[in-house]
Amino acid sequence: MRWVKSISTVRHKKDVILIAGDVAEIYENFVLTMSLLKDRFEHVFYVPGNHDLWCRREGEDYVDSLQKLNKLLDACRVLGVETNPMVVDGLGIIPLFSWYHESFDQEKDITGIRIQSLEMACKDFHACKWPGGLSNGDTSLSLYFDAINEKSLNVVKEIQGTCSQIITFSHFVPRQELCPEKRMLFYPKLPKIIGSDYLEVRIRTIHGIQGSGSACHVFGHTHFCWDAVLDGIRYVQAPLAYPRERKRRMNGGEDWLPFCIYSDGNFADRLSPCYWSDYYSANPRTPHNTELAPWVARFYNQT
């Protein structure tokens, strides 16, 4: 909140900001944050993140997380926050709803150490409430959230026909290559709760299988700075993250956020430095290697 309030109320009056989810757990904080952003930017775009749908502190206020989702989207309509595709000064902007599924993780698991279960490590399993038929334990949530995008198909087709440059954005991760390998992670099971294959398919139907120099997708969730081109699409994460994480960053974050991804008809230069995407631009991914990185190994005892 301190960071949001520090944004100039004058500098960005003609700018657009993309909010890739995880604004606030509490509804009142969500409304306040989005109101402050609307005071500072001409257009505010938003897609929901998992934290936004937690009912942990407001459980009695919602039947389930879908009811809370609808309340957040209603608040966005009242505030003038965009959650649907739109063209701004010739640039197509397409928010994409998504949720993760465990089968998104296709790389070899780390064995020989005791790793906390997903249910214990991920608060979503307890803080979100879902109606019957929807569960974090399968692909049902991923399919449900992806289906929300179907209502905007006609608008998306119009944008594809009229805009030479398009930015899509989501909260969750569309490709596993946009996350460090498991042996590098303090929680090696992280890839099981970050992304959706259906999201990547959706992105490719918009930008094309081969992508293009005018295709960009912005994502969030993992808190890793990332800027890389994969199969013709530029994927960018410029996370605000937690204050303690910003202090550890090699480039802080206070002075370059919000990151400018597009200006004056052109995509901006790379977000730099980005430790992990820079690392993988110079080193091949080796997911078959399950030997823990030294900084991870010291946190685990061999079983």
PDB file of C-alpha atoms in Angstrom, residues 109-116 188-189 290 292 297 299-303:
ATOM      1  CA  ASP A 109      10.657 -34.684  -9.468  1.00  0.00           C
ATOM      2  CA  ILE A 110      13.273 -34.267  -6.766  1.00  0.00           C
ATOM      3  CA  THR A 111      13.553 -37.428  -4.672  1.00  0.00           C
ATOM      4  CA  GLY A 112      15.525 -38.460  -1.608  1.00  0.00           C
ATOM      5  CA  ILE A 113      14.450 -35.495   0.528  1.00  0.00           C
ATOM      6  CA  ARG A 114      11.366 -34.817   2.602  1.00  0.00           C
ATOM      7  CA  ILE A 115       9.390 -32.046   0.892  1.00  0.00           C
ATOM      8  CA  GLN A 116       6.268 -30.542   2.414  1.00  0.00           C
ATOM      9  CA  PRO A 188      10.913 -27.965  -5.330  1.00  0.00           C
ATOM     10  CA  LYS A 189       7.214 -28.731  -5.782  1.00  0.00           C
ATOM     11  CA  THR A 290      17.889 -33.489  -9.755  1.00  0.00           C
ATOM     12  CA  LEU A 292      19.912 -29.773  -5.397  1.00  0.00           C
ATOM     13  CA  ALA A 297      20.579 -28.506  -0.281  1.00  0.00           C
ATOM     14  CA  PHE A 299      17.835 -26.649   3.915  1.00  0.00           C
ATOM     15  CA  TYR A 300      17.029 -30.326   3.416  1.00  0.00           C
ATOM     16  CA  ASN A 301      18.105 -33.544   5.089  1.00  0.00           C
ATOM     17  CA  GLN A 302      18.531 -36.606   2.898  1.00  0.00           C
ATOM     18  CA  THR A 303      15.964 -39.343   3.626  1.00  0.00           C
TER      19      THR A 303
END
